Short mmCIF file of C-alpha atoms and ligand atoms in Angstrom, two decimals:
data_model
loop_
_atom_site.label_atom_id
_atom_site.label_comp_id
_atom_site.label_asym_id
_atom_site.label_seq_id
_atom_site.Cartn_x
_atom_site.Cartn_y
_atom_site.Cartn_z
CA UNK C 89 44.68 19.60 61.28
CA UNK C 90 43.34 15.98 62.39
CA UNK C 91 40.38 14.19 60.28
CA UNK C 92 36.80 15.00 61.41
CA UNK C 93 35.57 11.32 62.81
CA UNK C 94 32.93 10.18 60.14
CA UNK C 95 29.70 8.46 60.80
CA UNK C 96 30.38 6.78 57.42
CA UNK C 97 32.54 6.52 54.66
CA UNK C 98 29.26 7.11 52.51
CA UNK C 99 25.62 8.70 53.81
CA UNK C 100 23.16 7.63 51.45
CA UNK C 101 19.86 9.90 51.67
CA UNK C 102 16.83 7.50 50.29
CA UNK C 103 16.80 3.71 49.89
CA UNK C 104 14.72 3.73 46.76
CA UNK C 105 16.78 1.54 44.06
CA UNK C 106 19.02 4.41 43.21
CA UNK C 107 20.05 4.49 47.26
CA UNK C 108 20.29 0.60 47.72
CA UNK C 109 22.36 0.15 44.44
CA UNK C 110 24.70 2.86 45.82
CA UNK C 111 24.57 0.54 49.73
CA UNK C 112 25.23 -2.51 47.66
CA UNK C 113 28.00 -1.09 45.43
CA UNK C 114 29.39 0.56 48.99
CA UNK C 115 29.61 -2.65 50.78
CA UNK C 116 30.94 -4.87 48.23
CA UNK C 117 34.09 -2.20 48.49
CA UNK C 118 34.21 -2.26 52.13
CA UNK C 119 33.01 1.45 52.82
CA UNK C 120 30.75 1.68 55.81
CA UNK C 121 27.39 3.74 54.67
CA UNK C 122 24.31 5.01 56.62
CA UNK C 123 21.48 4.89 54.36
CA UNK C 124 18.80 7.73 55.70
CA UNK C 125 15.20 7.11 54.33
CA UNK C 126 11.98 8.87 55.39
CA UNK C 127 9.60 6.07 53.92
CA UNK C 128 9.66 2.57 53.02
CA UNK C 129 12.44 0.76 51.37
CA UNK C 130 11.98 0.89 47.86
CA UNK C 131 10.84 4.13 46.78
CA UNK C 132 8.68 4.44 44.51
CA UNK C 133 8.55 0.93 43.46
CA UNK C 134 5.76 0.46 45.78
CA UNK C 135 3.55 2.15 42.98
CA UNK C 136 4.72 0.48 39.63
CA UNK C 137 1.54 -2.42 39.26
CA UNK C 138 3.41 -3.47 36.09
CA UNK C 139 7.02 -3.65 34.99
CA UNK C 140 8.46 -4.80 31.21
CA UNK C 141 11.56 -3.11 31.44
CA UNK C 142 13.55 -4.98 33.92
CA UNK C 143 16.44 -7.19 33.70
CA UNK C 144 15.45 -9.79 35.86
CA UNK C 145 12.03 -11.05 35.10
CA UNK C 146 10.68 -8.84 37.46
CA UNK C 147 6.84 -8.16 36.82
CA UNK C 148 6.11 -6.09 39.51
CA UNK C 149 7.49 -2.89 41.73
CA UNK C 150 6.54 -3.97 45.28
CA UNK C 151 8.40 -7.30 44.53
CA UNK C 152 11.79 -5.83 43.71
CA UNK C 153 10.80 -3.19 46.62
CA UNK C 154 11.11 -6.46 48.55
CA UNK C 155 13.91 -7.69 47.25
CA UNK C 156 15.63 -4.35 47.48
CA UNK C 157 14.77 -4.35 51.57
CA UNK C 158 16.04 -7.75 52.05
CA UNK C 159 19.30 -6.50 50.52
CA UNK C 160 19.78 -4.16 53.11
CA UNK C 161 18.40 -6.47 55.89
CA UNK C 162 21.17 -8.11 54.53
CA UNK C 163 23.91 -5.47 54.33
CA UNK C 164 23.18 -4.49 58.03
CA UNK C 165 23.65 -8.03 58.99
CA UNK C 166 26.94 -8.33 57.66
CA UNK C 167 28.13 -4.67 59.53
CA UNK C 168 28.90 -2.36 56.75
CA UNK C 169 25.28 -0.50 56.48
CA UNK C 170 22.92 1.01 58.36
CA UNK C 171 19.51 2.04 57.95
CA UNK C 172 17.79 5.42 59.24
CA UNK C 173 13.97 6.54 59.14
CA UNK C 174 14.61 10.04 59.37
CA UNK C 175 14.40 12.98 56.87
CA UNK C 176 17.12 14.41 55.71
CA UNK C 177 16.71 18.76 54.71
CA UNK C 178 20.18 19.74 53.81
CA UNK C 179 23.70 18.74 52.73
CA UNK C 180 27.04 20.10 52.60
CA UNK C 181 30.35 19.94 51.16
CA UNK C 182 33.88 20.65 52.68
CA UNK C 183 37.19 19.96 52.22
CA UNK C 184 37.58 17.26 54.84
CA UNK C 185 33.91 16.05 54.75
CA UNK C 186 30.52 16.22 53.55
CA UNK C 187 27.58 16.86 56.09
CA UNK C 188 24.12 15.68 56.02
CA UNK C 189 21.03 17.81 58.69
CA UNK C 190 18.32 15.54 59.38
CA UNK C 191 14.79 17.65 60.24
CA UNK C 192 15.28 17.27 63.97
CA UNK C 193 18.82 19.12 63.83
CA UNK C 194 20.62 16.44 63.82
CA UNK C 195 23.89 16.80 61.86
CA UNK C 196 25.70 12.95 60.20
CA UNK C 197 29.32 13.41 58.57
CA UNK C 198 30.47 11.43 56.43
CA UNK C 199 33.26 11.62 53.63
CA UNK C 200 30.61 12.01 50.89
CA UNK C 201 27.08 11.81 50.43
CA UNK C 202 25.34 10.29 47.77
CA UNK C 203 21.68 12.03 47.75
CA UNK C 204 18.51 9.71 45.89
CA UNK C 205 15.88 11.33 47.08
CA UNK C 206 14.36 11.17 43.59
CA UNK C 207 10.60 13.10 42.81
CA UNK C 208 7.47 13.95 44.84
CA UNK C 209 4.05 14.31 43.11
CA UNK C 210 3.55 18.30 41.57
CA UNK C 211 -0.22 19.02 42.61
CA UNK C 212 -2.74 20.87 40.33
CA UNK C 213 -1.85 24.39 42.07
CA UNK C 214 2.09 23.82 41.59
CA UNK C 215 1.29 22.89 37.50
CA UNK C 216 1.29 26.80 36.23
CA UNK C 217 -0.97 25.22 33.05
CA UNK C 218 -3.58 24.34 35.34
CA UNK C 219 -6.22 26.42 37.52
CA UNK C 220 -8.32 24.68 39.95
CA UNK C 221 -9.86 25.11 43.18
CA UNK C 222 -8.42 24.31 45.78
CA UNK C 223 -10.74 21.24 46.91
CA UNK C 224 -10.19 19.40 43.69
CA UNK C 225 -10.49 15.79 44.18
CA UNK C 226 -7.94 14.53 41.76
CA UNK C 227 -6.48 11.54 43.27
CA UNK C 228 -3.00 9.89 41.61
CA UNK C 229 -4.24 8.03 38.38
CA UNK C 230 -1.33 5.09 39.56
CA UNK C 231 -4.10 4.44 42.09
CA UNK C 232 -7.33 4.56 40.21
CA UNK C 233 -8.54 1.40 39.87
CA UNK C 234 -10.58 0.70 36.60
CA UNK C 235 -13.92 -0.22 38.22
CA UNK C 236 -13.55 3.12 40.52
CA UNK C 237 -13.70 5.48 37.24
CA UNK C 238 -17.05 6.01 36.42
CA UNK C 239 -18.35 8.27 33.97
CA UNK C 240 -16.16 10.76 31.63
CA UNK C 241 -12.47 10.37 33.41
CA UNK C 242 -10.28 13.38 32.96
CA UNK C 243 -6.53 12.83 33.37
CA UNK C 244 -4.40 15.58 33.83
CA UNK C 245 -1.18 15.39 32.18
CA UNK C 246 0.54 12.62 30.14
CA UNK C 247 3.35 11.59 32.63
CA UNK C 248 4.69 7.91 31.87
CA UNK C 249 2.70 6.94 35.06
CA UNK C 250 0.10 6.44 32.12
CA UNK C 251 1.86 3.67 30.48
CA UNK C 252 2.55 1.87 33.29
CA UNK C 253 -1.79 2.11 34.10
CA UNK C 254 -2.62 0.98 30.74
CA UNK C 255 -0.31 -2.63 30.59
CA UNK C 256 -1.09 -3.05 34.51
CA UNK C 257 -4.54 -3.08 33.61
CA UNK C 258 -5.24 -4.65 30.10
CA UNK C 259 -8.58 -6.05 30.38
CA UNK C 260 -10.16 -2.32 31.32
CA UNK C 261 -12.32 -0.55 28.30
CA UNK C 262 -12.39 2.00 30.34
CA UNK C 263 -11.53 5.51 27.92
CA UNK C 264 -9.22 8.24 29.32
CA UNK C 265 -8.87 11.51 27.72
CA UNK C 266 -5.64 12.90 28.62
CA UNK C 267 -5.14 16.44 29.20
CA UNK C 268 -1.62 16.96 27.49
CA UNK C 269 0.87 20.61 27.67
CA UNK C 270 3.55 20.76 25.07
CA UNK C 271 6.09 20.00 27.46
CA UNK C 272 4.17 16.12 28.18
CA UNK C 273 3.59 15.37 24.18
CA UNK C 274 7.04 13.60 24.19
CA UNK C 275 5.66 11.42 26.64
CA UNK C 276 2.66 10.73 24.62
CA UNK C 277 4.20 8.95 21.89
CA UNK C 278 4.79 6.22 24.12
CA UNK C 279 0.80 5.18 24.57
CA UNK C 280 -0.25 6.71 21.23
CA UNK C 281 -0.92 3.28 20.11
CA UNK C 282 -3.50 2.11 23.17
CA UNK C 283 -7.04 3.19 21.50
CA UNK C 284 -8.02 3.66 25.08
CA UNK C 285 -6.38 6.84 25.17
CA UNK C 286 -7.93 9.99 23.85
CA UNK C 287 -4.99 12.68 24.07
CA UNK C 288 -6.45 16.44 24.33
CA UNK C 289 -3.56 18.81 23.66
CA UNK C 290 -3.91 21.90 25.71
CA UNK C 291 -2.23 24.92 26.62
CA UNK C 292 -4.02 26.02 29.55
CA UNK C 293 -7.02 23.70 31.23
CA UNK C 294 -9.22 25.78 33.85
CA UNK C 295 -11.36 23.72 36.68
CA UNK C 296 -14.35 24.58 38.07
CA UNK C 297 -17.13 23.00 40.00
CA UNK C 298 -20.44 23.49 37.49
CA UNK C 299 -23.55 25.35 39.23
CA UNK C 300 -25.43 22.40 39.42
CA UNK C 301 -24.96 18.25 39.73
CA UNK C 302 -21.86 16.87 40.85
CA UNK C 303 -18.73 16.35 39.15
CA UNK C 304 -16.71 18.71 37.66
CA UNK C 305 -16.42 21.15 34.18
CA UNK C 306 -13.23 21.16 32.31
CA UNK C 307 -12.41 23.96 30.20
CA UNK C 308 -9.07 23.37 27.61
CA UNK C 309 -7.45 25.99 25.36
CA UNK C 310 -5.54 24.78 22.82
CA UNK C 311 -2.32 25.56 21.05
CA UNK C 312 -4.20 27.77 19.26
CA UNK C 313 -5.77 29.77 21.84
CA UNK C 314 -9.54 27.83 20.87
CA UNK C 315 -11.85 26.74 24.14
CA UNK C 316 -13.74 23.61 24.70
CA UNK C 317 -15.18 23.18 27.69
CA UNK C 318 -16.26 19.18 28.97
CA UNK C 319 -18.17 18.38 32.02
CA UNK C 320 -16.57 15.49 33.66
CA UNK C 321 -16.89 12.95 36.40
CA UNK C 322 -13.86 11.92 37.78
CA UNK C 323 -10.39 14.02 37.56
CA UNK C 324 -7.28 12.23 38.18
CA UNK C 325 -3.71 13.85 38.50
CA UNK C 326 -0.71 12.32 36.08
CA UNK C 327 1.00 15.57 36.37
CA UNK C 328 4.43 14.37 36.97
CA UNK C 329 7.14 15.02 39.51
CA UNK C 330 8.90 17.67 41.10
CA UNK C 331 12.59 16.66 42.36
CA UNK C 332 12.98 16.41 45.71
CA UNK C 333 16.02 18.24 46.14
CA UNK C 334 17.75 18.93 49.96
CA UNK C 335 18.90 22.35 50.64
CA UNK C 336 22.19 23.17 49.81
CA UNK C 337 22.40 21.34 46.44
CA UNK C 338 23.00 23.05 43.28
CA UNK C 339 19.87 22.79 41.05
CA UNK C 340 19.45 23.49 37.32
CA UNK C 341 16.28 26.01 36.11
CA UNK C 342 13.85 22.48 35.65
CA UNK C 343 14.80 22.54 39.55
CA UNK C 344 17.03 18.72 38.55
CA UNK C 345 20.22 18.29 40.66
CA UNK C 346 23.32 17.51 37.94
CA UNK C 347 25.99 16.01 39.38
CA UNK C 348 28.56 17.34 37.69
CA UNK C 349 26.91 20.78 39.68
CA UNK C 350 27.77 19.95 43.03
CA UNK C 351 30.68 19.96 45.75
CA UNK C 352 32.75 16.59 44.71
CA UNK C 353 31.84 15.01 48.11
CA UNK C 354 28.62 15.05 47.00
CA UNK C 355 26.57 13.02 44.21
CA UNK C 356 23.39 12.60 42.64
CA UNK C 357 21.96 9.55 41.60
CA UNK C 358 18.49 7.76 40.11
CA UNK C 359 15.65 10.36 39.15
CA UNK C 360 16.55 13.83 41.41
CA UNK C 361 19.87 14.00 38.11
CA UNK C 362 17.37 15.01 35.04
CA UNK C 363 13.25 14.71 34.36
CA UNK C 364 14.96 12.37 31.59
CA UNK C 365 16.60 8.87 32.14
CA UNK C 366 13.81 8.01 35.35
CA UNK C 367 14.02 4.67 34.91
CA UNK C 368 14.29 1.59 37.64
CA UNK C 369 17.46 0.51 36.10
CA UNK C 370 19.15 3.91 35.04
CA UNK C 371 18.81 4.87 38.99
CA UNK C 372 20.31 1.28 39.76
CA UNK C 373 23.26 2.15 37.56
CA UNK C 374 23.49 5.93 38.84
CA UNK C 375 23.83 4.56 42.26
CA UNK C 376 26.34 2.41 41.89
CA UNK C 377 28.25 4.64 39.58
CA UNK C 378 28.09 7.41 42.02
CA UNK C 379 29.59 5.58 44.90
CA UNK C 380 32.29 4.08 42.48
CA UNK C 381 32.94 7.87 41.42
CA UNK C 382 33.65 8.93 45.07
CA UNK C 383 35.91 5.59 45.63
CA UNK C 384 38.22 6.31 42.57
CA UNK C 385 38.21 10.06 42.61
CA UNK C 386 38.05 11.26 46.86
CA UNK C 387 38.62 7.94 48.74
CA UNK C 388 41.55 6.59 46.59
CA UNK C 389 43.51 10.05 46.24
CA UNK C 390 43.00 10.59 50.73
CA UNK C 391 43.59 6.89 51.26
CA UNK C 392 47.30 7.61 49.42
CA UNK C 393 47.60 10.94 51.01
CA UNK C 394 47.45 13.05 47.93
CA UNK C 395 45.30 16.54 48.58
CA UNK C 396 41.67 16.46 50.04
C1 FAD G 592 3.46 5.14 38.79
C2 FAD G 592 4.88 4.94 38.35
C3 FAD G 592 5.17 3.95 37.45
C4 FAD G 592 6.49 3.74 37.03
N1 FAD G 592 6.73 2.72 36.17
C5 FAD G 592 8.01 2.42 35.84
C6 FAD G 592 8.31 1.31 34.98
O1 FAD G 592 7.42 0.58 34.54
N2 FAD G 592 9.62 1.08 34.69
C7 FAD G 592 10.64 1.87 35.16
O2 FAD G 592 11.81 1.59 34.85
N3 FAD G 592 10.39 2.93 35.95
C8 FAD G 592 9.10 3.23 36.30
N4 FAD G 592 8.85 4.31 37.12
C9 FAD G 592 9.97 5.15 37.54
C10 FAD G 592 10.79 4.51 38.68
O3 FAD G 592 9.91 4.13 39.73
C11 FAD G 592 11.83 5.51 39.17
O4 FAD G 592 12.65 5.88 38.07
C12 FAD G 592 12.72 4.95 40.28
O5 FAD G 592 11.95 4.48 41.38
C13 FAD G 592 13.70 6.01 40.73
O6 FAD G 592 14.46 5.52 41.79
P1 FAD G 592 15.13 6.54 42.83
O7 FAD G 592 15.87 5.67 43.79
O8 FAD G 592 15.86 7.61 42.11
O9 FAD G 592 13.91 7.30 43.55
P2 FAD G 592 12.67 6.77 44.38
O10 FAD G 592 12.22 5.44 43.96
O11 FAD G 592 11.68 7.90 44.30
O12 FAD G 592 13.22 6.67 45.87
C14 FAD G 592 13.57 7.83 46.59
C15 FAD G 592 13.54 7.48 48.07
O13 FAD G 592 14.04 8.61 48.80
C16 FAD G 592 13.23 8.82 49.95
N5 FAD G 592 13.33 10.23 50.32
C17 FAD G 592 12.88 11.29 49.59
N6 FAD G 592 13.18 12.44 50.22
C18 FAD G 592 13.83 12.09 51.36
C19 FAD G 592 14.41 12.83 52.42
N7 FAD G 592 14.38 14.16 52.43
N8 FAD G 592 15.01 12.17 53.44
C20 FAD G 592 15.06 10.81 53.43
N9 FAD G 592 14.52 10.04 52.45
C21 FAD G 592 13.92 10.68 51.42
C22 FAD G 592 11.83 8.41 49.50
O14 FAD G 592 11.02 8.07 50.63
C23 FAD G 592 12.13 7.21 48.60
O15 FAD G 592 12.13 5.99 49.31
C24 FAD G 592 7.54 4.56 37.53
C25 FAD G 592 7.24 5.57 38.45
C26 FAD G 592 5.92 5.77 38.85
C27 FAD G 592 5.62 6.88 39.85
#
């Protein structure tokens, strides 16, 4: 049987830092890649107003987002990458290839994909501790700005998106009181410090709009099944992520994509691999590392003939 003809050696789906550390890595060992992304370059550096945990001296996401782009400006220039806006839906392993389906039917083969399509915002209706109408304002607290918050502010959930507000904007007074499940307190520890923070631990929070004045009334049972009900201004959501996974990958129950779970021409890199390790740099690595996984273990064994 002849080889299928590839539209890559490697289809990377998402050019956040986990996808343009896998392009980079790619390039520098002469495998031709098609990176598919369905936003901007960068991901979701674009958001991140403060960083302290880069190599680098970086300060800021939407500088490295820049950075990242003018990697793969660079990348394209020099013939080994290419760069899609489309959306990618599903993937597929075989024994001669993987295949990628983009959302207009569109079907790209390649020998393997790497797939770092990392996490979209949960909403309040897809958090099962939280019932709210369905016109809640709650915009992303990454956005809020501090002179926007007025009155009692309401966050719900502590997702590390909460650090990241509170050194991004140090001069602010401004007191939060964070609505926190069980499964965020881990996350907690992390701001416990930053007196601007009033955690709340809950078990179950219930919105509603109250029968008179604007705003909104918060009612939070706690671990230990007592109420306390708070009228509030201004709800903002810090609920977390959902992975973003593509049909056709193997996910674990938290809905997280494990490589070590899926065909071998296919890998996982940056934040869709675990709700843990979603860092800039741990997705750098994981991108990398995933393309150098695929050149040592499937490129290296079919480039000396040995069984695909
Ligand atoms: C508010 C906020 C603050 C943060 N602060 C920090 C911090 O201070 N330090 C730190 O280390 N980390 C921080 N993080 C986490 C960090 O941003 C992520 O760990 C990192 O961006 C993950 O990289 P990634 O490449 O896996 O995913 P992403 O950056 O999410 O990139 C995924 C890319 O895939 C694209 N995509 C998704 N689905 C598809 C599809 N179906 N088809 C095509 N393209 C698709 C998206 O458009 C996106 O560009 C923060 C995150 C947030 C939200």
């Amino acid at each position: 049987m002849s080889s299928p003809s590839y539209d890559a050696d490697v289809l990377i789906v998402g050019a956040g830092p986990a996808g343009v550390a896998a392009a980079v890595m790619a390039a520098s060992l002469k495998l031709r890649t098609v990176v598919i992304e369905a936003g901007l370059t960068g991901g979701k550096l674009h958001v991140v107003g403060a960083l302290d945990n880069m190599p680098g001296n970086w300060s800021t996401g939407p500088d490295l987002a820049q950075a990242l782009a003018q990697d793969l400006q660079r990348l394209q220039g020099s013939g080994w990458c290419t760069l899609m806006q489309a959306r990618a839906v599903a993937v597929s392993g075989h024994d001669d290839r993987a295949e990628l389906t983009l959302d207009d039917g569109q079907v790209l083969t390649g020998q393997a994909i790497v797939v770092a399509t990392g996490v979209a915002a949960l909403t309040p209706a897809e958090a099962d501790w939280v019932t709210a109408p369905d016109d809640l304002a709650a915009p992303p607290l990454w956005r809020a700005a501090p002179d926007s918050l007025a009155g009692r502010t309401y966050v719900l959930g502590a997702d590390r998106p909460l650090g990241t507000w509170l050194r991004a904007h140090p001069e602010t007074s401004k007191t939060l009181h964070v609505l926190c499940p069980p499964t965020d307190e881990y996350k907690a520890t992390e701001v416990a410090a930053d007196d601007r923070v009033r955690m709340v631990p809950v078990s179950h929070v219930t919105i509603t709009r109250p029968a008179y004045g604007g705003g909104w009334t918060v009612e939070a049972k706690d671990q230990d099944g007592e109420r306390k009900v708070y009228a509030v201004t201004t709800v903002l959501n810090n609920l977390g992520n959902r992975p973003a996974a593509l049909e056709g990958l193997t996910q674990g129950e938290d809905g997280y994509c494990p490589t070590d779970r899926q065909h071998p021409r296919i890998r996982i890199a940056g934040d869709l691999r675990s709700a843990r390790y979603q860092r800039i740099v741990t997705a750098q690595g994981s991108g990398a590392e995933a393309v150098l996984a695929y050149y040592y273990g499937v490129a290296l064994r079919e480039a000396n003939g040995v069984a695909k």
